[in-house]
Coordinates of C-alpha atoms in Angstrom, one line a residue:
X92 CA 2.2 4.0 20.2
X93 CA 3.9 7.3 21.0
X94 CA 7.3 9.1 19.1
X95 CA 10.4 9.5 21.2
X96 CA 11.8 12.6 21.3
X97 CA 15.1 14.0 22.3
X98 CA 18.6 13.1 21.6
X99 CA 19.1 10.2 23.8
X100 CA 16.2 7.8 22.3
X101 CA 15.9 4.7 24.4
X102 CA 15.9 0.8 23.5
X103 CA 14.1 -1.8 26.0
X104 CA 11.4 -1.5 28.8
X105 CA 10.8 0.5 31.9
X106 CA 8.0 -0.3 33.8
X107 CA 4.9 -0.5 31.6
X108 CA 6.6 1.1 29.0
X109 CA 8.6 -0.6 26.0
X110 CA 10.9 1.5 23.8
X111 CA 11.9 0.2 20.1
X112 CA 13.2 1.5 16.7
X113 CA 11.7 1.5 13.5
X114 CA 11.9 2.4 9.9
X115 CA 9.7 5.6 11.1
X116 CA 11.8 6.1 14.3
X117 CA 12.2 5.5 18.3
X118 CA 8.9 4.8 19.7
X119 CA 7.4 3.6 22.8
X120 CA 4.5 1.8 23.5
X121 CA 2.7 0.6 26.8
X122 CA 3.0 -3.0 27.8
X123 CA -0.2 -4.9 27.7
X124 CA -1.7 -8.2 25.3
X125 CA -3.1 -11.3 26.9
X126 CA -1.4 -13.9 29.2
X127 CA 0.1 -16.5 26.4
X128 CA -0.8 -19.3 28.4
X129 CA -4.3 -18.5 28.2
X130 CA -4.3 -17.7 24.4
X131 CA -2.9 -21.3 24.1
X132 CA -5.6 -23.2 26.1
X133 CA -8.6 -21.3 26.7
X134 CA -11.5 -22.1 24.3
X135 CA -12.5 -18.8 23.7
X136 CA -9.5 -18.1 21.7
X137 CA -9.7 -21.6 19.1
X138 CA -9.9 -18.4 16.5
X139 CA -6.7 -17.4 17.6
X140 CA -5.1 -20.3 17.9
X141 CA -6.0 -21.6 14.2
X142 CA -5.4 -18.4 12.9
X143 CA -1.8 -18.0 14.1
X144 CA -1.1 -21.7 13.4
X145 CA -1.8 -20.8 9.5
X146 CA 0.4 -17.6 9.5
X147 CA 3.5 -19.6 10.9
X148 CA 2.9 -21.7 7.7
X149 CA 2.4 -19.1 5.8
X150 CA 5.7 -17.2 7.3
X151 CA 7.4 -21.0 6.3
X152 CA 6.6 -20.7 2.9
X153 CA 7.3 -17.6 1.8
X154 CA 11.0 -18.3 3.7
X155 CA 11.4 -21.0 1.6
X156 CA 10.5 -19.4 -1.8
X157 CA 12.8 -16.9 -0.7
X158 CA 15.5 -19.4 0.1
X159 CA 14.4 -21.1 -3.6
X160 CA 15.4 -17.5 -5.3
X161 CA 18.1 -16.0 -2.9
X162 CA 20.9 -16.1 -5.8
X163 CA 18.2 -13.6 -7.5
X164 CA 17.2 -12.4 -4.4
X165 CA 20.7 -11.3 -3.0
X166 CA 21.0 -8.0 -5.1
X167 CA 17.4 -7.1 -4.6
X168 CA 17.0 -4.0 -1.8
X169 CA 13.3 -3.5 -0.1
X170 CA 13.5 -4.3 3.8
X171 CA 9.9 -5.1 3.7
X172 CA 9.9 -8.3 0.7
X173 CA 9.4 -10.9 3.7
X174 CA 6.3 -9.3 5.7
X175 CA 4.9 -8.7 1.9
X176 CA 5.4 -12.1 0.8
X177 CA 4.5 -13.8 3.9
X178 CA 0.7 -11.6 3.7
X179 CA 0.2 -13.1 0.1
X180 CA 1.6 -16.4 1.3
X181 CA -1.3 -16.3 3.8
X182 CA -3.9 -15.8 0.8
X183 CA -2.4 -19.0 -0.8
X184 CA -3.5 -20.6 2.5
X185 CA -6.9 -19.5 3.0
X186 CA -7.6 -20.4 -0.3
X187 CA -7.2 -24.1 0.4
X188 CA -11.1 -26.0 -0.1
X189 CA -9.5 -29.1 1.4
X190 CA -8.4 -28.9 5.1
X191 CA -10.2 -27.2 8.1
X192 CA -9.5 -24.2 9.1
X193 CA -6.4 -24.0 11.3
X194 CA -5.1 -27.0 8.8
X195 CA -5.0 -25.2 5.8
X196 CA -1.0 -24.9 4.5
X197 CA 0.2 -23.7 1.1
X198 CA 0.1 -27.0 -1.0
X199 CA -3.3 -27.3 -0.5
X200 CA -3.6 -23.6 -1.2
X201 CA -3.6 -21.9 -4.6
X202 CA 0.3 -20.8 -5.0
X203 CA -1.5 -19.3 -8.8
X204 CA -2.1 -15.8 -6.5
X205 CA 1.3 -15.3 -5.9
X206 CA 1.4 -14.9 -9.8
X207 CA 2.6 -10.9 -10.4
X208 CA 4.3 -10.7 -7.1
X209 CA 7.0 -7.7 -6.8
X210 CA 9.7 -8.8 -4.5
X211 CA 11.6 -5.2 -5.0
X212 CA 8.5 -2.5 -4.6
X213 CA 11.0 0.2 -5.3
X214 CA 11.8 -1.3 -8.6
X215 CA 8.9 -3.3 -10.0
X216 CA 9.3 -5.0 -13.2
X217 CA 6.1 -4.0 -14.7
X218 CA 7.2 -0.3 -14.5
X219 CA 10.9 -1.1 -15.4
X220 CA 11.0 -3.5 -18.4
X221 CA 8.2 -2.5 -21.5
X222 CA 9.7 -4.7 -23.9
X223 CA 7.0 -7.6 -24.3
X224 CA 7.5 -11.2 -23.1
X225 CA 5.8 -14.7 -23.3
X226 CA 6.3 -17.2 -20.6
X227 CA 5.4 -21.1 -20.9
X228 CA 5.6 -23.6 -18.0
X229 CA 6.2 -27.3 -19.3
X230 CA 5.5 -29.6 -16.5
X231 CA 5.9 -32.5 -18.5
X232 CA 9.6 -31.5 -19.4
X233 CA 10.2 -29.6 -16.1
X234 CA 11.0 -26.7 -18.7
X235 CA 10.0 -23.4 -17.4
X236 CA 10.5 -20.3 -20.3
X237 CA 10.6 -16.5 -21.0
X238 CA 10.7 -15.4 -24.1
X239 CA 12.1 -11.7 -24.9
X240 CA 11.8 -10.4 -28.7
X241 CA 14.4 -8.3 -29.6
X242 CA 14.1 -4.6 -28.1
X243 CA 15.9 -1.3 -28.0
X244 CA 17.1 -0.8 -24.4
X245 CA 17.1 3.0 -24.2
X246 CA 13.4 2.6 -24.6
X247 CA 11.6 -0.8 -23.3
X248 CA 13.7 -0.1 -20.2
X249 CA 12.9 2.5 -17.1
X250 CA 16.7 2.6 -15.7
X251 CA 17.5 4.4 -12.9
X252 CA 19.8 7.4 -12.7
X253 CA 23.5 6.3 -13.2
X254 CA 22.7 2.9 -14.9
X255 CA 24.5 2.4 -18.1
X256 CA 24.3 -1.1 -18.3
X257 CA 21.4 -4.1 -17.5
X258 CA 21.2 -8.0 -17.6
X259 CA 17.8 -10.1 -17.7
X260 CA 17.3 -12.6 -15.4
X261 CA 15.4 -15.8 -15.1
X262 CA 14.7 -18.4 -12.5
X263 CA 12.3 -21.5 -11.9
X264 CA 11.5 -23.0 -9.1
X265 CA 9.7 -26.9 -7.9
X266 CA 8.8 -25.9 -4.3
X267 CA 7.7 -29.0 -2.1
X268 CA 6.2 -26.7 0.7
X269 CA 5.7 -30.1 3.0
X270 CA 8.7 -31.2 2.9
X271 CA 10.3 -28.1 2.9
X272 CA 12.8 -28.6 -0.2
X273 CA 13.1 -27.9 -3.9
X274 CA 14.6 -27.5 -6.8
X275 CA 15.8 -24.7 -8.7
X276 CA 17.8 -23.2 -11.7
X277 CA 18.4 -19.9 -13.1
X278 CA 19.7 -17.9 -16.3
X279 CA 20.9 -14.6 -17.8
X280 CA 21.2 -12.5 -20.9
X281 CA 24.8 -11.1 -20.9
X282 CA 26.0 -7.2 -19.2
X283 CA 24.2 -5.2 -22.3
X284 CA 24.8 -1.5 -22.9
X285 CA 21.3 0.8 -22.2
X286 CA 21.6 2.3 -25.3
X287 CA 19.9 2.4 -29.2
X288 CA 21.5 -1.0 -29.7
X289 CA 18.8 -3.3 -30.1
X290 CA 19.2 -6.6 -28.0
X291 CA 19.1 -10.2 -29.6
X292 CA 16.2 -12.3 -29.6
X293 CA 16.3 -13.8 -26.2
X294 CA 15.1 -17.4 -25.0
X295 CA 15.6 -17.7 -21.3
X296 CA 14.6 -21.5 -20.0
X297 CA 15.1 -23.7 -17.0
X298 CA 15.0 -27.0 -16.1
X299 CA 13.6 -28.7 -13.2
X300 CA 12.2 -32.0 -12.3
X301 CA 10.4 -33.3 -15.1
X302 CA 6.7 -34.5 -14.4
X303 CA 6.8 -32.8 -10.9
X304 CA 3.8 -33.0 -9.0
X305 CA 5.1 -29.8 -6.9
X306 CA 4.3 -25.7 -7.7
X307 CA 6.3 -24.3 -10.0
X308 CA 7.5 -20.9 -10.1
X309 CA 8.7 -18.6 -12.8
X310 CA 10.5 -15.2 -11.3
X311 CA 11.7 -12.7 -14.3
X312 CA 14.2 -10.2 -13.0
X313 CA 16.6 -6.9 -14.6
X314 CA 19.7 -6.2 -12.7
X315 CA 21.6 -2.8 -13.4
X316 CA 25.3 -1.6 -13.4
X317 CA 27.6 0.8 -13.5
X318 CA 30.4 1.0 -15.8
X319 CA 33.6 2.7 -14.2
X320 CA 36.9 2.6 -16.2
X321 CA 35.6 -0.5 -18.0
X322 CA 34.4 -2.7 -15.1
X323 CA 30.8 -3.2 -14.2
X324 CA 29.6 -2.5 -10.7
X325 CA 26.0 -3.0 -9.3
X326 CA 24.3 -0.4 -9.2
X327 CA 23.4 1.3 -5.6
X328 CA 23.3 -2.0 -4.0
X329 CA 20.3 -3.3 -5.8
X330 CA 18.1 -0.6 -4.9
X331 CA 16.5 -0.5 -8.0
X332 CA 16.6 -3.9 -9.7
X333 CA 13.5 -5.2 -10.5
X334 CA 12.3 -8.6 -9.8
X335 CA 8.9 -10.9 -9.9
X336 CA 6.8 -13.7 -10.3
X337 CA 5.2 -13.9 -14.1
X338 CA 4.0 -17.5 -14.0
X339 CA 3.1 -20.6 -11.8
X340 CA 2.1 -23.8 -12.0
X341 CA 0.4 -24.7 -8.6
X342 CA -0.3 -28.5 -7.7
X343 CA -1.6 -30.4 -11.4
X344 CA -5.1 -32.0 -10.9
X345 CA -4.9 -35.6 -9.3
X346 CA -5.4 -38.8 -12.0
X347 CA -9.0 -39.6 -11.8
X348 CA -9.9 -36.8 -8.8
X349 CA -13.0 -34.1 -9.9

C-alpha cells in the first residue's frame, strides 16, 4: 500500500495498479490475491471457504441489529460502527459449541459478548453518563428495563462543548437472526437542561414478545442538543452521543436439554 501524492489523486486501476480513497487518504496498491474460482473449489482452501462463509453471517447479523436500533442509531456519528460490530459479531459465531465449523451462525453463538458494545467510539456511554443504573431483562413478560436514580446533570454527565441540553434513551430488541426479523421498542426521558437541577427518578422499560425464545437486547443511549432562541437542535450531528449495549438475554436453555 503506497500514499498518493500530488494534487490530482487518482480513483480506479492502471495496469497492476489500483488507486482508492480512504479515511487516511488516496492510496494505491498493486493488483494481486488468488483466482476466486480456485478459492471456491480447490481443497486446499476448505479454511477459507468456511471461514468467509461465517463472516457473511456474521456481517448479516450485526446489519440486522443495526437495522433493530436504527431509530437510535440515526443520530449516532462513527463511520466505523459496522466493521466494529460485524468483528464482535464474528466472536458471537465462533463461540457456537453446536455446529461445525463453517456452520456456526449467531443463534447458536453467544450474543452475551456483545454485552458493553460502544456503537459511537467517539462518545461511549461509560465515559459520558456516571450517574449509576440497574437494568433487568424479563423474558417471561418480554419486559426489558433501565433504571436511572435521580442525578445532578452538571455532574453524572461528560457533555461535550456547546451542549446545553440531554435526553436518555432506551431500546430493546427480540432479534430472530435465522429468520432475519424482530421486534423492537424504544423510550425516552424528556429534553432536560445540563445543569444543578437534579433529574427525576427515571424508569425506562420496553416491551417485546413475551416468553420469546429469541436474544434480547438492551441498548442505553444519551443524545445532546443545543438550545438556540428556545428550540433544541442536535448537537453536531450526533458526533458525540453516546450509545450501547448494557444487557442481553441470548437464547434461554432448552426444556429438558443439559
Amino acid at each position: 500500500m503506497a500514499r498518493q501524492s500530488g494534487i490530482l489523486p487518482l480513483k480506479g486501476t492502471i495496469g497492476n495498479i489500483t488507486f482508492y480513497k480512504t479515511k487516511a487518504g488516496h492510496l494505491a496498491r498493486e493488483k494481486g490475491g488468488i483466482d476466486a474460482n480456485r478459492i471456491a473449489t480447490d481443497p486446499a482452501f476448505v479454511r477459507t471457504r468456511e471461514n468467509g462463509a461465517e463472516f457473511g453471517r456474521a456481517g448479516k447479523a450485526g446489519k440486522l441489529l443495526r437495522t433493530a436500533f436504527r431509530a437510535m442509531l440515526l443520530n449516532i456519528g462513527d463511520s466505523y460502527m459496522t466493521s466494529r460490530l460485524t468483528r464482535e459479531m464474528v466472536k458471537v459465531i465462533q463461540a457456537d459449541a453446536t455446529n461445525v465449523r463453517g456452520k456456526r451462525n449467531a443463534i447458536d453463538g453467544e450474543a452475551e459478548l456483545l454485552k458493553g458494545f460502544e456503537f459511537n467510539i467517539n462518545g461511549r456511554l461509560g465515559g459520558t453518563l456516571y450517574a449509576p443504573f440497574t437494568t433487568a431483562i424479563d423474558r417471561a413478560a418480554g419486559a426489558l428495563k433501565v433504571d436511572i436514580p435521580a442525578f445532578l446533570p452538571i455532574n453524572m454527565l461528560a457533555s461535550p462543548a456547546g451542549a446545553t441540553h440531554f435526553k436518555i434513551q432506551a431500546a430493546g430488541a427480540e432479534i430472530d437472526f435465522e429468520a432475519e426479523t424482530f421486534v423492537n421498542g424504544n423510550t425516552a426521558s424528556a429534553e432536560l437542561a445540563i445543569d444543578a437541577t437534579a433529574t427525576a427518578v427515571m424508569n425506562l422499560a420496553v416491551n417485546v414478545t413475551a416468553n420469546s425464545t429469541k436474544p434480547l437486547f438492551l441498548a442505553l443511549g444519551v443524545e445532546f442538543y443545543q438550545q438556540v432562541n428556545g428550540a433544541l437542535y442536535s448537537l453536531k450531528n450526533g458526533a458525540y452521543n453516546a450509545l450501547a449495549l448494557v444487557n442481553i438475554s441470548g437464547m434461554p436453555a432448552t426444556p429438558g436439554g443439559v
